[in-house]
PDB file of C-alpha atoms in Angstrom:
ATOM      1  CA  MET X   1     111.049 101.013  81.345  1.00  0.00           C
ATOM      2  CA  HIS X   2     110.985 100.614  77.827  1.00  0.00           C
ATOM      3  CA  LEU X   3     111.405  97.264  76.088  1.00  0.00           C
ATOM      4  CA  ALA X   4     114.950  98.511  74.784  1.00  0.00           C
ATOM      5  CA  ASP X   5     116.085  99.498  77.717  1.00  0.00           C
ATOM      6  CA  PHE X   6     115.367  96.219  79.175  1.00  0.00           C
ATOM      7  CA  ILE X   7     116.922  94.271  76.715  1.00  0.00           C
ATOM      8  CA  ARG X   8     119.979  96.531  77.015  1.00  0.00           C
ATOM      9  CA  TYR X   9     120.200  95.690  80.853  1.00  0.00           C
ATOM     10  CA  ALA X  10     119.668  92.032  80.174  1.00  0.00           C
ATOM     11  CA  VAL X  11     122.181  91.775  77.755  1.00  0.00           C
ATOM     12  CA  ALA X  12     124.771  93.975  80.101  1.00  0.00           C
ATOM     13  CA  ILE X  13     124.025  91.412  82.750  1.00  0.00           C
ATOM     14  CA  ALA X  14     124.705  88.670  80.798  1.00  0.00           C
ATOM     15  CA  LEU X  15     127.933  89.897  78.933  1.00  0.00           C
ATOM     16  CA  SER X  16     128.832  90.619  82.398  1.00  0.00           C
ATOM     17  CA  GLY X  17     128.605  87.079  83.527  1.00  0.00           C
ATOM     18  CA  VAL X  18     130.705  86.088  80.122  1.00  0.00           C
ATOM     19  CA  LEU X  19     133.150  88.358  81.062  1.00  0.00           C
ATOM     20  CA  ALA X  20     133.749  86.527  84.539  1.00  0.00           C
ATOM     21  CA  TRP X  21     133.790  83.436  82.882  1.00  0.00           C
ATOM     22  CA  ALA X  22     136.641  84.939  80.614  1.00  0.00           C
ATOM     23  CA  ALA X  23     138.367  86.357  83.332  1.00  0.00           C
ATOM     24  CA  ILE X  24     138.357  83.095  85.479  1.00  0.00           C
ATOM     25  CA  SER X  25     139.489  80.909  82.629  1.00  0.00           C
ATOM     26  CA  ASP X  26     142.244  83.421  81.923  1.00  0.00           C
ATOM     27  CA  ILE X  27     143.257  83.278  85.402  1.00  0.00           C
ATOM     28  CA  ARG X  28     142.941  79.673  86.008  1.00  0.00           C
ATOM     29  CA  TRP X  29     144.284  78.138  82.526  1.00  0.00           C
ATOM     30  CA  ARG X  30     145.699  81.276  80.503  1.00  0.00           C
ATOM     31  CA  ARG X  31     143.208  80.604  77.922  1.00  0.00           C
ATOM     32  CA  ILE X  32     139.951  82.210  76.803  1.00  0.00           C
ATOM     33  CA  PRO X  33     137.525  79.878  75.296  1.00  0.00           C
ATOM     34  CA  ASN X  34     136.186  80.413  71.733  1.00  0.00           C
ATOM     35  CA  ARG X  35     132.756  79.964  73.121  1.00  0.00           C
ATOM     36  CA  VAL X  36     133.219  83.380  75.185  1.00  0.00           C
ATOM     37  CA  VAL X  37     134.134  85.163  72.410  1.00  0.00           C
ATOM     38  CA  LEU X  38     130.801  83.711  70.358  1.00  0.00           C
ATOM     39  CA  SER X  39     128.749  84.599  73.290  1.00  0.00           C
ATOM     40  CA  ILE X  40     129.769  88.208  73.236  1.00  0.00           C
ATOM     41  CA  LEU X  41     129.253  88.081  69.465  1.00  0.00           C
ATOM     42  CA  VAL X  42     125.397  86.656  70.191  1.00  0.00           C
ATOM     43  CA  LEU X  43     124.688  88.932  72.482  1.00  0.00           C
ATOM     44  CA  PHE X  44     125.634  91.768  70.459  1.00  0.00           C
ATOM     45  CA  VAL X  45     122.676  91.082  67.940  1.00  0.00           C
ATOM     46  CA  PRO X  46     119.828  91.883  70.558  1.00  0.00           C
ATOM     47  CA  TRP X  47     122.040  94.915  71.697  1.00  0.00           C
ATOM     48  CA  THR X  48     122.164  96.083  68.094  1.00  0.00           C
ATOM     49  CA  LEU X  49     118.624  95.246  67.614  1.00  0.00           C
ATOM     50  CA  ALA X  50     117.408  97.005  70.591  1.00  0.00           C
ATOM     51  CA  SER X  51     119.160 100.050  69.586  1.00  0.00           C
ATOM     52  CA  GLY X  52     117.575 100.181  66.260  1.00  0.00           C
ATOM     53  CA  GLY X  53     120.420  99.261  64.297  1.00  0.00           C
ATOM     54  CA  ILE X  54     122.207 103.047  65.192  1.00  0.00           C
ATOM     55  CA  GLU X  55     125.889 102.935  64.722  1.00  0.00           C
ATOM     56  CA  LEU X  56     126.189  99.461  63.611  1.00  0.00           C
ATOM     57  CA  ALA X  57     128.784 100.744  61.058  1.00  0.00           C
ATOM     58  CA  SER X  58     130.641 102.303  63.903  1.00  0.00           C
ATOM     59  CA  ALA X  59     130.420  99.032  65.627  1.00  0.00           C
ATOM     60  CA  LEU X  60     131.658  96.860  62.792  1.00  0.00           C
ATOM     61  CA  VAL X  61     134.406  99.313  61.987  1.00  0.00           C
ATOM     62  CA  ALA X  62     135.681  99.199  65.535  1.00  0.00           C
ATOM     63  CA  GLY X  63     135.639  95.420  65.696  1.00  0.00           C
ATOM     64  CA  VAL X  64     137.814  95.370  62.635  1.00  0.00           C
ATOM     65  CA  VAL X  65     140.072  98.084  63.767  1.00  0.00           C
ATOM     66  CA  ALA X  66     140.426  96.109  67.252  1.00  0.00           C
ATOM     67  CA  PHE X  67     140.880  92.788  65.394  1.00  0.00           C
ATOM     68  CA  ALA X  68     143.691  94.265  63.307  1.00  0.00           C
ATOM     69  CA  VAL X  69     145.397  95.343  65.856  1.00  0.00           C
ATOM     70  CA  GLY X  70     144.836  92.449  68.420  1.00  0.00           C
ATOM     71  CA  TYR X  71     146.285  90.271  65.330  1.00  0.00           C
ATOM     72  CA  GLY X  72     149.412  92.582  64.713  1.00  0.00           C
ATOM     73  CA  LEU X  73     149.906  92.338  68.770  1.00  0.00           C
ATOM     74  CA  TYR X  74     149.718  88.576  68.502  1.00  0.00           C
ATOM     75  CA  ALA X  75     151.815  88.200  65.315  1.00  0.00           C
ATOM     76  CA  PHE X  76     154.416  89.681  67.556  1.00  0.00           C
ATOM     77  CA  LYS X  77     153.977  87.447  70.554  1.00  0.00           C
ATOM     78  CA  VAL X  78     152.654  90.675  72.663  1.00  0.00           C
ATOM     79  CA  MET X  79     149.058  89.273  73.189  1.00  0.00           C
ATOM     80  CA  GLY X  80     147.725  85.961  73.186  1.00  0.00           C
ATOM     81  CA  ALA X  81     145.074  84.813  70.328  1.00  0.00           C
ATOM     82  CA  GLY X  82     142.171  84.520  72.919  1.00  0.00           C
ATOM     83  CA  ASP X  83     143.120  88.389  74.137  1.00  0.00           C
ATOM     84  CA  ALA X  84     142.887  89.383  70.450  1.00  0.00           C
ATOM     85  CA  LYS X  85     139.558  87.896  69.882  1.00  0.00           C
ATOM     86  CA  LEU X  86     138.277  89.134  73.311  1.00  0.00           C
ATOM     87  CA  PHE X  87     139.242  92.515  72.619  1.00  0.00           C
ATOM     88  CA  ALA X  88     137.966  92.576  69.149  1.00  0.00           C
ATOM     89  CA  SER X  89     134.514  91.244  70.102  1.00  0.00           C
ATOM     90  CA  LEU X  90     134.011  93.729  72.590  1.00  0.00           C
ATOM     91  CA  ALA X  91     135.074  96.689  70.529  1.00  0.00           C
ATOM     92  CA  LEU X  92     131.593  95.957  68.811  1.00  0.00           C
ATOM     93  CA  PHE X  93     129.971  97.114  71.851  1.00  0.00           C
ATOM     94  CA  ALA X  94     132.051 100.402  72.389  1.00  0.00           C
ATOM     95  CA  GLY X  95     131.838 101.399  68.758  1.00  0.00           C
ATOM     96  CA  LEU X  96     134.300 104.064  67.267  1.00  0.00           C
ATOM     97  CA  ALA X  97     133.257 106.848  69.648  1.00  0.00           C
ATOM     98  CA  HIS X  98     134.148 104.623  72.894  1.00  0.00           C
ATOM     99  CA  LEU X  99     136.882 102.463  71.423  1.00  0.00           C
ATOM    100  CA  THR X 100     139.761 105.011  72.979  1.00  0.00           C
ATOM    101  CA  THR X 101     137.891 104.677  76.143  1.00  0.00           C
ATOM    102  CA  PHE X 102     137.791 100.877  76.045  1.00  0.00           C
ATOM    103  CA  ALA X 103     141.227 100.803  75.235  1.00  0.00           C
ATOM    104  CA  LEU X 104     142.375 102.912  77.803  1.00  0.00           C
ATOM    105  CA  ALA X 105     140.440 101.451  80.611  1.00  0.00           C
ATOM    106  CA  THR X 106     142.054  97.849  79.330  1.00  0.00           C
ATOM    107  CA  VAL X 107     145.658  99.243  79.223  1.00  0.00           C
ATOM    108  CA  TRP X 108     145.226 101.245  82.782  1.00  0.00           C
ATOM    109  CA  THR X 109     143.725  98.040  84.248  1.00  0.00           C
ATOM    110  CA  GLY X 110     146.495  95.641  82.704  1.00  0.00           C
ATOM    111  CA  GLY X 111     148.925  98.173  84.335  1.00  0.00           C
ATOM    112  CA  VAL X 112     147.534  97.915  87.893  1.00  0.00           C
ATOM    113  CA  LEU X 113     147.374  93.845  87.379  1.00  0.00           C
ATOM    114  CA  ALA X 114     151.058  94.243  86.241  1.00  0.00           C
ATOM    115  CA  ILE X 115     152.305  96.204  89.046  1.00  0.00           C
ATOM    116  CA  GLY X 116     150.182  94.020  91.425  1.00  0.00           C
ATOM    117  CA  ALA X 117     152.015  90.836  89.912  1.00  0.00           C
ATOM    118  CA  LEU X 118     155.398  92.513  90.670  1.00  0.00           C
ATOM    119  CA  VAL X 119     154.532  93.605  94.373  1.00  0.00           C
ATOM    120  CA  ALA X 120     153.369  90.077  94.861  1.00  0.00           C
ATOM    121  CA  ARG X 121     156.340  88.526  93.626  1.00  0.00           C
ATOM    122  CA  PRO X 122     159.364  90.608  94.512  1.00  0.00           C
ATOM    123  CA  ARG X 123     162.079  87.960  93.466  1.00  0.00           C
ATOM    124  CA  ARG X 124     160.503  87.555  90.077  1.00  0.00           C
ATOM    125  CA  ALA X 125     160.611  91.263  89.293  1.00  0.00           C
ATOM    126  CA  LEU X 126     164.208  91.195  90.394  1.00  0.00           C
ATOM    127  CA  ALA X 127     165.057  88.338  88.004  1.00  0.00           C
ATOM    128  CA  MET X 128     163.205  90.102  85.272  1.00  0.00           C
ATOM    129  CA  LEU X 129     165.061  93.382  85.753  1.00  0.00           C
ATOM    130  CA  SER X 130     168.616  91.575  86.109  1.00  0.00           C
ATOM    131  CA  LEU X 131     168.000  89.301  83.019  1.00  0.00           C
ATOM    132  CA  ARG X 132     166.800  92.610  81.251  1.00  0.00           C
ATOM    133  CA  GLY X 133     163.433  91.002  79.280  1.00  0.00           C
ATOM    134  CA  GLN X 134     165.736  87.672  78.339  1.00  0.00           C
ATOM    135  CA  GLY X 135     164.696  84.099  79.653  1.00  0.00           C
ATOM    136  CA  ASP X 136     161.433  82.552  80.581  1.00  0.00           C
ATOM    137  CA  HIS X 137     159.347  84.740  83.543  1.00  0.00           C
ATOM    138  CA  GLY X 138     156.480  82.407  84.003  1.00  0.00           C
ATOM    139  CA  ARG X 139     152.938  83.066  82.682  1.00  0.00           C
ATOM    140  CA  GLY X 140     152.314  86.577  82.824  1.00  0.00           C
ATOM    141  CA  ILE X 141     149.235  88.387  83.565  1.00  0.00           C
ATOM    142  CA  PRO X 142     145.758  87.075  82.795  1.00  0.00           C
ATOM    143  CA  TYR X 143     145.437  89.752  80.046  1.00  0.00           C
ATOM    144  CA  GLY X 144     141.718  88.953  79.697  1.00  0.00           C
ATOM    145  CA  VAL X 145     140.953  90.386  83.149  1.00  0.00           C
ATOM    146  CA  ALA X 146     142.001  93.621  81.747  1.00  0.00           C
ATOM    147  CA  ILE X 147     140.155  93.583  78.536  1.00  0.00           C
ATOM    148  CA  GLY X 148     136.811  92.483  80.681  1.00  0.00           C
ATOM    149  CA  VAL X 149     137.354  95.311  82.653  1.00  0.00           C
ATOM    150  CA  GLY X 150     137.773  97.665  79.883  1.00  0.00           C
ATOM    151  CA  GLY X 151     134.435  95.978  78.136  1.00  0.00           C
ATOM    152  CA  ALA X 152     132.599  96.845  81.370  1.00  0.00           C
ATOM    153  CA  VAL X 153     133.612 100.003  81.977  1.00  0.00           C
ATOM    154  CA  VAL X 154     132.428 101.296  78.598  1.00  0.00           C
ATOM    155  CA  LEU X 155     128.838  99.255  78.915  1.00  0.00           C
ATOM    156  CA  TRP X 156     128.006  99.984  82.282  1.00  0.00           C
ATOM    157  CA  GLY X 157     129.302 103.507  81.869  1.00  0.00           C
ATOM    158  CA  TYR X 158     126.808 103.933  78.761  1.00  0.00           C
ATOM    159  CA  LEU X 159     124.137 102.128  80.638  1.00  0.00           C
ATOM    160  CA  THR X 160     124.761 104.434  83.900  1.00  0.00           C
ATOM    161  CA  GLY X 161     125.199 107.811  81.936  1.00  0.00           C
ATOM    162  CA  LEU X 162     128.669 108.244  82.674  1.00  0.00           C
ATOM    163  CA  LEU X 163     129.754 108.157  78.786  1.00  0.00           C
ATOM    164  CA  PRO X 164     127.841 110.079  76.202  1.00  0.00           C
ATOM    165  CA  LEU X 165     124.934 108.325  74.338  1.00  0.00           C
ATOM    166  CA  HIS X 166     126.016 109.599  70.940  1.00  0.00           C
ATOM    167  CA  GLY X 167     128.410 108.317  68.316  1.00  0.00           C
ATOM    168  CA  GLY X 168     128.881 104.445  69.002  1.00  0.00           C
ATOM    169  CA  ALA X 169     126.989 101.177  68.999  1.00  0.00           C
ATOM    170  CA  LEU X 170     125.757 101.829  72.644  1.00  0.00           C
ATOM    171  CA  GLY X 171     123.878 104.680  71.324  1.00  0.00           C
TER     172      GLY X 171
END
């Protein structure tokens, strides 16, 4: 195994731990600490260095796009600030080539979580339907979990060869 591959796997393992931290925090307190986002940004440095800086511009553009979309969703109270920052920081790892895969994996996981929440609490689901989206329906779903799964899908998809190697910060 080459040193660059070793570094990528080490970063992937550390990043998986950070994503678990984000998920647990979001489940328990509905909050994603800023230290999680900073940890992801710090882990991006050795990841990029191990890749020789290839596609750094793609990664930065993906991060800016994800931040802009996340900020818009936050401004309209669709997404929390921590979720927006988590999504933008993980978009660096996806790059432009894998940003769509990251977003789709996140959305699908969020949908599964939402369905699971509705099935687990049918009275709440009926109240939500009868009030037609008006009123306080509780805490919602911990979307940081979905974002973490989306990030893990891209990261481990690349490392296992399930995603193409070209065209992202991963390559």
